[in-house]
PDB file of N, CA and C in Angstrom:
ATOM      1  N   MET Q 172      18.479 -59.031 -75.807  1.00 55.00           N
ATOM      2  CA  MET Q 172      18.155 -57.696 -76.233  1.00 55.00           C
ATOM      3  C   MET Q 172      19.455 -56.912 -76.393  1.00 55.00           C
ATOM      4  N   THR Q 173      19.517 -56.110 -77.427  1.00 57.00           N
ATOM      5  CA  THR Q 173      20.704 -55.325 -77.708  1.00 57.00           C
ATOM      6  C   THR Q 173      20.507 -53.892 -77.230  1.00 57.00           C
ATOM      7  N   THR Q 174      21.510 -53.383 -76.521  1.00 59.00           N
ATOM      8  CA  THR Q 174      21.455 -51.982 -76.109  1.00 59.00           C
ATOM      9  C   THR Q 174      22.467 -51.204 -76.919  1.00 59.00           C
ATOM     10  N   LEU Q 175      22.069 -50.041 -77.335  1.00 58.00           N
ATOM     11  CA  LEU Q 175      22.952 -49.192 -78.125  1.00 58.00           C
ATOM     12  C   LEU Q 175      23.761 -48.289 -77.215  1.00 58.00           C
ATOM     13  N   ALA Q 176      24.995 -48.117 -77.566  1.00 60.00           N
ATOM     14  CA  ALA Q 176      25.836 -47.185 -76.823  1.00 60.00           C
ATOM     15  C   ALA Q 176      25.355 -45.770 -77.119  1.00 60.00           C
ATOM     16  N   PRO Q 177      25.319 -44.931 -76.099  1.00 59.00           N
ATOM     17  CA  PRO Q 177      24.857 -43.557 -76.346  1.00 59.00           C
ATOM     18  C   PRO Q 177      25.787 -42.823 -77.297  1.00 59.00           C
ATOM     19  N   THR Q 178      25.216 -42.140 -78.239  1.00 60.00           N
ATOM     20  CA  THR Q 178      26.004 -41.337 -79.169  1.00 60.00           C
ATOM     21  C   THR Q 178      25.872 -39.880 -78.754  1.00 60.00           C
ATOM     22  N   SER Q 179      26.665 -39.034 -79.353  1.00 58.00           N
ATOM     23  CA  SER Q 179      26.578 -37.616 -79.008  1.00 58.00           C
ATOM     24  C   SER Q 179      25.209 -37.062 -79.388  1.00 58.00           C
ATOM     25  N   GLU Q 180      24.601 -37.602 -80.432  1.00 57.00           N
ATOM     26  CA  GLU Q 180      23.273 -37.125 -80.846  1.00 57.00           C
ATOM     27  C   GLU Q 180      22.207 -37.508 -79.828  1.00 57.00           C
ATOM     28  N   THR Q 181      22.221 -38.753 -79.334  1.00 57.00           N
ATOM     29  CA  THR Q 181      21.217 -39.158 -78.348  1.00 57.00           C
ATOM     30  C   THR Q 181      21.488 -38.506 -77.002  1.00 57.00           C
ATOM     31  N   SER Q 182      22.732 -38.255 -76.666  1.00 58.00           N
ATOM     32  CA  SER Q 182      23.062 -37.589 -75.410  1.00 58.00           C
ATOM     33  C   SER Q 182      22.561 -36.153 -75.402  1.00 58.00           C
ATOM     34  N   ARG Q 183      22.661 -35.463 -76.519  1.00 63.00           N
ATOM     35  CA  ARG Q 183      22.204 -34.082 -76.606  1.00 63.00           C
ATOM     36  C   ARG Q 183      20.704 -33.965 -76.415  1.00 63.00           C
ATOM     37  N   GLN Q 184      19.953 -34.991 -76.818  1.00 66.00           N
ATOM     38  CA  GLN Q 184      18.504 -34.949 -76.685  1.00 66.00           C
ATOM     39  C   GLN Q 184      18.083 -34.976 -75.223  1.00 66.00           C
ATOM     40  N   CYS Q 185      18.915 -35.485 -74.329  1.00 76.00           N
ATOM     41  CA  CYS Q 185      18.585 -35.612 -72.916  1.00 76.00           C
ATOM     42  C   CYS Q 185      19.020 -34.402 -72.099  1.00 76.00           C
ATOM     43  N   ILE Q 186      19.766 -33.498 -72.684  1.00 84.00           N
ATOM     44  CA  ILE Q 186      20.294 -32.362 -71.937  1.00 84.00           C
ATOM     45  C   ILE Q 186      19.188 -31.329 -71.717  1.00 84.00           C
ATOM     46  N   ASP Q 187      19.047 -30.912 -70.468  1.00 88.00           N
ATOM     47  CA  ASP Q 187      18.080 -29.887 -70.093  1.00 88.00           C
ATOM     48  C   ASP Q 187      18.578 -28.512 -70.474  1.00 88.00           C
ATOM     49  N   ARG Q 188      17.646 -27.652 -70.760  1.00 95.00           N
ATOM     50  CA  ARG Q 188      17.973 -26.235 -70.915  1.00 95.00           C
ATOM     51  C   ARG Q 188      18.178 -25.684 -69.512  1.00 95.00           C
ATOM     52  N   MET Q 189      19.174 -24.842 -69.333  1.00 97.00           N
ATOM     53  CA  MET Q 189      19.457 -24.263 -68.025  1.00 97.00           C
ATOM     54  C   MET Q 189      18.789 -22.893 -67.934  1.00 97.00           C
ATOM     55  N   LEU Q 190      18.064 -22.691 -66.829  1.00 98.00           N
ATOM     56  CA  LEU Q 190      17.336 -21.446 -66.627  1.00 98.00           C
ATOM     57  C   LEU Q 190      18.075 -20.578 -65.610  1.00 98.00           C
ATOM     58  N   ARG Q 191      18.315 -19.332 -65.976  1.00 98.00           N
ATOM     59  CA  ARG Q 191      18.931 -18.388 -65.041  1.00 98.00           C
ATOM     60  C   ARG Q 191      17.850 -17.841 -64.114  1.00 98.00           C
ATOM     61  N   ARG Q 192      18.259 -17.154 -63.057  1.00 98.00           N
ATOM     62  CA  ARG Q 192      17.338 -16.729 -62.001  1.00 98.00           C
ATOM     63  C   ARG Q 192      16.172 -15.893 -62.521  1.00 98.00           C
ATOM     64  N   LYS Q 193      16.432 -14.932 -63.390  1.00 98.00           N
ATOM     65  CA  LYS Q 193      15.353 -14.076 -63.900  1.00 98.00           C
ATOM     66  C   LYS Q 193      14.262 -14.905 -64.583  1.00 98.00           C
ATOM     67  N   GLU Q 194      14.679 -15.901 -65.341  1.00 98.00           N
ATOM     68  CA  GLU Q 194      13.706 -16.753 -66.025  1.00 98.00           C
ATOM     69  C   GLU Q 194      12.951 -17.633 -65.031  1.00 98.00           C
ATOM     70  N   VAL Q 195      13.648 -18.112 -63.990  1.00 98.00           N
ATOM     71  CA  VAL Q 195      12.994 -18.893 -62.943  1.00 98.00           C
ATOM     72  C   VAL Q 195      11.958 -18.026 -62.231  1.00 98.00           C
ATOM     73  N   GLU Q 196      12.293 -16.768 -61.969  1.00 98.00           N
ATOM     74  CA  GLU Q 196      11.342 -15.841 -61.353  1.00 98.00           C
ATOM     75  C   GLU Q 196      10.096 -15.701 -62.226  1.00 98.00           C
ATOM     76  N   THR Q 197      10.292 -15.533 -63.513  1.00 98.00           N
ATOM     77  CA  THR Q 197       9.180 -15.357 -64.445  1.00 98.00           C
ATOM     78  C   THR Q 197       8.302 -16.606 -64.503  1.00 98.00           C
ATOM     79  N   ILE Q 198       8.925 -17.769 -64.616  1.00 97.00           N
ATOM     80  CA  ILE Q 198       8.177 -19.022 -64.745  1.00 97.00           C
ATOM     81  C   ILE Q 198       7.421 -19.360 -63.465  1.00 97.00           C
ATOM     82  N   THR Q 199       8.062 -19.167 -62.314  1.00 97.00           N
ATOM     83  CA  THR Q 199       7.444 -19.570 -61.049  1.00 97.00           C
ATOM     84  C   THR Q 199       6.587 -18.488 -60.418  1.00 97.00           C
ATOM     85  N   GLY Q 200       6.818 -17.240 -60.774  1.00 97.00           N
ATOM     86  CA  GLY Q 200       6.108 -16.140 -60.151  1.00 97.00           C
ATOM     87  C   GLY Q 200       6.649 -15.787 -58.776  1.00 97.00           C
ATOM     88  N   ARG Q 201       7.807 -16.339 -58.428  1.00 98.00           N
ATOM     89  CA  ARG Q 201       8.417 -16.066 -57.124  1.00 98.00           C
ATOM     90  C   ARG Q 201       9.484 -14.987 -57.264  1.00 98.00           C
ATOM     91  N   SER Q 202       9.640 -14.211 -56.225  1.00 98.00           N
ATOM     92  CA  SER Q 202      10.675 -13.173 -56.217  1.00 98.00           C
ATOM     93  C   SER Q 202      12.036 -13.808 -55.927  1.00 98.00           C
ATOM     94  N   ARG Q 203      13.077 -13.017 -56.138  1.00 98.00           N
ATOM     95  CA  ARG Q 203      14.441 -13.476 -55.860  1.00 98.00           C
ATOM     96  C   ARG Q 203      14.567 -13.923 -54.413  1.00 98.00           C
ATOM     97  N   SER Q 204      14.069 -13.097 -53.485  1.00 98.00           N
ATOM     98  CA  SER Q 204      14.203 -13.435 -52.069  1.00 98.00           C
ATOM     99  C   SER Q 204      13.398 -14.684 -51.709  1.00 98.00           C
ATOM    100  N   ALA Q 205      12.232 -14.863 -52.322  1.00 98.00           N
ATOM    101  CA  ALA Q 205      11.424 -16.058 -52.043  1.00 98.00           C
ATOM    102  C   ALA Q 205      12.104 -17.317 -52.576  1.00 98.00           C
ATOM    103  N   ILE Q 206      12.768 -17.202 -53.718  1.00 98.00           N
ATOM    104  CA  ILE Q 206      13.502 -18.345 -54.274  1.00 98.00           C
ATOM    105  C   ILE Q 206      14.614 -18.757 -53.315  1.00 98.00           C
ATOM    106  N   TYR Q 207      15.433 -17.799 -52.877  1.00 98.00           N
ATOM    107  CA  TYR Q 207      16.558 -18.137 -52.007  1.00 98.00           C
ATOM    108  C   TYR Q 207      16.105 -18.547 -50.607  1.00 98.00           C
ATOM    109  N   GLU Q 208      14.998 -18.010 -50.139  1.00 98.00           N
ATOM    110  CA  GLU Q 208      14.447 -18.460 -48.859  1.00 98.00           C
ATOM    111  C   GLU Q 208      13.972 -19.908 -48.980  1.00 98.00           C
ATOM    112  N   GLY Q 209      13.332 -20.227 -50.107  1.00 98.00           N
ATOM    113  CA  GLY Q 209      12.890 -21.606 -50.354  1.00 98.00           C
ATOM    114  C   GLY Q 209      14.048 -22.575 -50.445  1.00 98.00           C
ATOM    115  N   ILE Q 210      15.147 -22.150 -51.042  1.00 98.00           N
ATOM    116  CA  ILE Q 210      16.339 -23.004 -51.117  1.00 98.00           C
ATOM    117  C   ILE Q 210      16.850 -23.277 -49.700  1.00 98.00           C
ATOM    118  N   THR Q 211      16.898 -22.237 -48.874  1.00 98.00           N
ATOM    119  CA  THR Q 211      17.380 -22.365 -47.493  1.00 98.00           C
ATOM    120  C   THR Q 211      16.501 -23.305 -46.675  1.00 98.00           C
ATOM    121  N   THR Q 212      15.179 -23.188 -46.859  1.00 98.00           N
ATOM    122  CA  THR Q 212      14.255 -24.022 -46.067  1.00 98.00           C
ATOM    123  C   THR Q 212      13.999 -25.381 -46.694  1.00 98.00           C
ATOM    124  N   GLY Q 213      14.513 -25.610 -47.896  1.00 97.00           N
ATOM    125  CA  GLY Q 213      14.348 -26.898 -48.548  1.00 97.00           C
ATOM    126  C   GLY Q 213      13.037 -27.051 -49.305  1.00 97.00           C
ATOM    127  N   THR Q 214      12.348 -25.948 -49.578  1.00 97.00           N
ATOM    128  CA  THR Q 214      11.083 -26.020 -50.301  1.00 97.00           C
ATOM    129  C   THR Q 214      11.208 -25.604 -51.765  1.00 97.00           C
ATOM    130  N   PHE Q 215      12.425 -25.282 -52.200  1.00 98.00           N
ATOM    131  CA  PHE Q 215      12.671 -24.903 -53.591  1.00 98.00           C
ATOM    132  C   PHE Q 215      13.971 -25.570 -54.022  1.00 98.00           C
ATOM    133  N   PRO Q 216      14.048 -26.041 -55.272  1.00 98.00           N
ATOM    134  CA  PRO Q 216      15.265 -26.742 -55.734  1.00 98.00           C
ATOM    135  C   PRO Q 216      16.520 -25.867 -55.691  1.00 98.00           C
ATOM    136  N   LYS Q 217      17.623 -26.494 -55.350  1.00 98.00           N
ATOM    137  CA  LYS Q 217      18.911 -25.795 -55.358  1.00 98.00           C
ATOM    138  C   LYS Q 217      19.400 -25.633 -56.795  1.00 98.00           C
ATOM    139  N   PRO Q 218      20.068 -24.522 -57.078  1.00 98.00           N
ATOM    140  CA  PRO Q 218      20.608 -24.330 -58.427  1.00 98.00           C
ATOM    141  C   PRO Q 218      21.892 -25.136 -58.629  1.00 98.00           C
ATOM    142  N   VAL Q 219      22.304 -25.197 -59.889  1.00 97.00           N
ATOM    143  CA  VAL Q 219      23.544 -25.867 -60.283  1.00 97.00           C
ATOM    144  C   VAL Q 219      24.551 -24.789 -60.634  1.00 97.00           C
ATOM    145  N   LYS Q 220      25.757 -24.932 -60.154  1.00 97.00           N
ATOM    146  CA  LYS Q 220      26.808 -23.961 -60.470  1.00 97.00           C
ATOM    147  C   LYS Q 220      27.236 -24.165 -61.926  1.00 97.00           C
ATOM    148  N   ILE Q 221      27.160 -23.109 -62.726  1.00 96.00           N
ATOM    149  CA  ILE Q 221      27.525 -23.215 -64.142  1.00 96.00           C
ATOM    150  C   ILE Q 221      28.760 -22.383 -64.488  1.00 96.00           C
ATOM    151  N   GLY Q 222      29.294 -21.710 -63.510  1.00 97.00           N
ATOM    152  CA  GLY Q 222      30.485 -20.891 -63.705  1.00 97.00           C
ATOM    153  C   GLY Q 222      30.995 -20.456 -62.352  1.00 97.00           C
ATOM    154  N   SER Q 223      32.072 -19.712 -62.332  1.00 97.00           N
ATOM    155  CA  SER Q 223      32.642 -19.302 -61.057  1.00 97.00           C
ATOM    156  C   SER Q 223      31.717 -18.374 -60.279  1.00 97.00           C
ATOM    157  N   ARG Q 224      30.881 -17.607 -60.989  1.00 96.00           N
ATOM    158  CA  ARG Q 224      29.950 -16.692 -60.317  1.00 96.00           C
ATOM    159  C   ARG Q 224      28.545 -16.789 -60.887  1.00 96.00           C
ATOM    160  N   ALA Q 225      28.174 -17.956 -61.410  1.00 97.00           N
ATOM    161  CA  ALA Q 225      26.864 -18.100 -62.039  1.00 97.00           C
ATOM    162  C   ALA Q 225      26.219 -19.427 -61.669  1.00 97.00           C
ATOM    163  N   VAL Q 226      24.901 -19.374 -61.464  1.00 97.00           N
ATOM    164  CA  VAL Q 226      24.123 -20.585 -61.198  1.00 97.00           C
ATOM    165  C   VAL Q 226      22.909 -20.600 -62.122  1.00 97.00           C
ATOM    166  N   ALA Q 227      22.339 -21.785 -62.290  1.00 98.00           N
ATOM    167  CA  ALA Q 227      21.135 -21.946 -63.097  1.00 98.00           C
ATOM    168  C   ALA Q 227      20.410 -23.200 -62.620  1.00 98.00           C
ATOM    169  N   TRP Q 228      19.171 -23.333 -63.040  1.00 98.00           N
ATOM    170  CA  TRP Q 228      18.366 -24.492 -62.680  1.00 98.00           C
ATOM    171  C   TRP Q 228      18.038 -25.254 -63.955  1.00 98.00           C
ATOM    172  N   PRO Q 229      18.159 -26.596 -63.940  1.00 97.00           N
ATOM    173  CA  PRO Q 229      17.700 -27.370 -65.098  1.00 97.00           C
ATOM    174  C   PRO Q 229      16.190 -27.151 -65.267  1.00 97.00           C
ATOM    175  N   GLU Q 230      15.753 -26.934 -66.480  1.00 97.00           N
ATOM    176  CA  GLU Q 230      14.341 -26.637 -66.733  1.00 97.00           C
ATOM    177  C   GLU Q 230      13.429 -27.740 -66.215  1.00 97.00           C
ATOM    178  N   SER Q 231      13.835 -28.999 -66.370  1.00 97.00           N
ATOM    179  CA  SER Q 231      12.981 -30.103 -65.914  1.00 97.00           C
ATOM    180  C   SER Q 231      12.770 -30.068 -64.403  1.00 97.00           C
ATOM    181  N   VAL Q 232      13.759 -29.626 -63.652  1.00 97.00           N
ATOM    182  CA  VAL Q 232      13.634 -29.541 -62.192  1.00 97.00           C
ATOM    183  C   VAL Q 232      12.586 -28.491 -61.820  1.00 97.00           C
ATOM    184  N   ILE Q 233      12.618 -27.357 -62.494  1.00 98.00           N
ATOM    185  CA  ILE Q 233      11.649 -26.294 -62.218  1.00 98.00           C
ATOM    186  C   ILE Q 233      10.255 -26.727 -62.657  1.00 98.00           C
ATOM    187  N   ARG Q 234      10.141 -27.352 -63.819  1.00 97.00           N
ATOM    188  CA  ARG Q 234       8.833 -27.831 -64.293  1.00 97.00           C
ATOM    189  C   ARG Q 234       8.260 -28.878 -63.335  1.00 97.00           C
ATOM    190  N   ASN Q 235       9.104 -29.773 -62.829  1.00 96.00           N
ATOM    191  CA  ASN Q 235       8.648 -30.784 -61.866  1.00 96.00           C
ATOM    192  C   ASN Q 235       8.204 -30.130 -60.560  1.00 96.00           C
ATOM    193  N   TRP Q 236       8.926 -29.119 -60.114  1.00 96.00           N
ATOM    194  CA  TRP Q 236       8.569 -28.409 -58.887  1.00 96.00           C
ATOM    195  C   TRP Q 236       7.187 -27.760 -59.050  1.00 96.00           C
ATOM    196  N   ILE Q 237       6.943 -27.144 -60.196  1.00 96.00           N
ATOM    197  CA  ILE Q 237       5.647 -26.529 -60.470  1.00 96.00           C
ATOM    198  C   ILE Q 237       4.558 -27.591 -60.493  1.00 96.00           C
ATOM    199  N   ALA Q 238       4.807 -28.722 -61.143  1.00 96.00           N
ATOM    200  CA  ALA Q 238       3.823 -29.799 -61.227  1.00 96.00           C
ATOM    201  C   ALA Q 238       3.476 -30.312 -59.825  1.00 96.00           C
ATOM    202  N   GLU Q 239       4.466 -30.448 -58.949  1.00 94.00           N
ATOM    203  CA  GLU Q 239       4.213 -30.882 -57.577  1.00 94.00           C
ATOM    204  C   GLU Q 239       3.314 -29.894 -56.855  1.00 94.00           C
ATOM    205  N   ARG Q 240       3.520 -28.600 -57.058  1.00 92.00           N
ATOM    206  CA  ARG Q 240       2.676 -27.583 -56.415  1.00 92.00           C
ATOM    207  C   ARG Q 240       1.242 -27.696 -56.915  1.00 92.00           C
ATOM    208  N   MET Q 241       1.084 -27.970 -58.187  1.00 92.00           N
ATOM    209  CA  MET Q 241      -0.245 -28.063 -58.776  1.00 92.00           C
ATOM    210  C   MET Q 241      -1.000 -29.312 -58.308  1.00 92.00           C
ATOM    211  N   GLU Q 242      -0.245 -30.337 -57.912  1.00 90.00           N
ATOM    212  CA  GLU Q 242      -0.857 -31.567 -57.416  1.00 90.00           C
ATOM    213  C   GLU Q 242      -1.201 -31.472 -55.941  1.00 90.00           C
ATOM    214  N   GLY Q 243      -0.975 -30.328 -55.335  1.00 82.00           N
ATOM    215  CA  GLY Q 243      -1.325 -30.147 -53.929  1.00 82.00           C
ATOM    216  C   GLY Q 243      -0.189 -30.431 -52.971  1.00 82.00           C
ATOM    217  N   GLY Q 244       1.039 -30.406 -53.471  1.00 57.00           N
ATOM    218  CA  GLY Q 244       2.194 -30.614 -52.604  1.00 57.00           C
ATOM    219  C   GLY Q 244       2.432 -29.387 -51.739  1.00 57.00           C
ATOM    220  N   LYS Q 245       3.517 -29.405 -51.004  1.00 57.00           N
ATOM    221  CA  LYS Q 245       3.826 -28.253 -50.137  1.00 57.00           C
ATOM    222  C   LYS Q 245       4.270 -27.062 -50.982  1.00 57.00           C
ATOM    223  N   ALA Q 246       3.965 -25.891 -50.519  1.00 52.00           N
ATOM    224  CA  ALA Q 246       4.279 -24.661 -51.261  1.00 52.00           C
ATOM    225  C   ALA Q 246       5.665 -24.162 -50.944  1.00 52.00           C
TER     226      ALA Q 246
END
């Protein structure tokens, strides 16, 4: 079987959109303090540093977290 080397076009298709905190609040319905409390207690995904003073969450991570809640996982 032949495997193709990843090209810049196929690599771009795999890149997640990065969500800033306000958008995460809107999508999840959680407040800023609830998000950071969840990060501290390990019940909410940690953000990724995208700059010296900025963080964001990959959209797929937030969507997966929501899906887990809907399946009856821990809140």
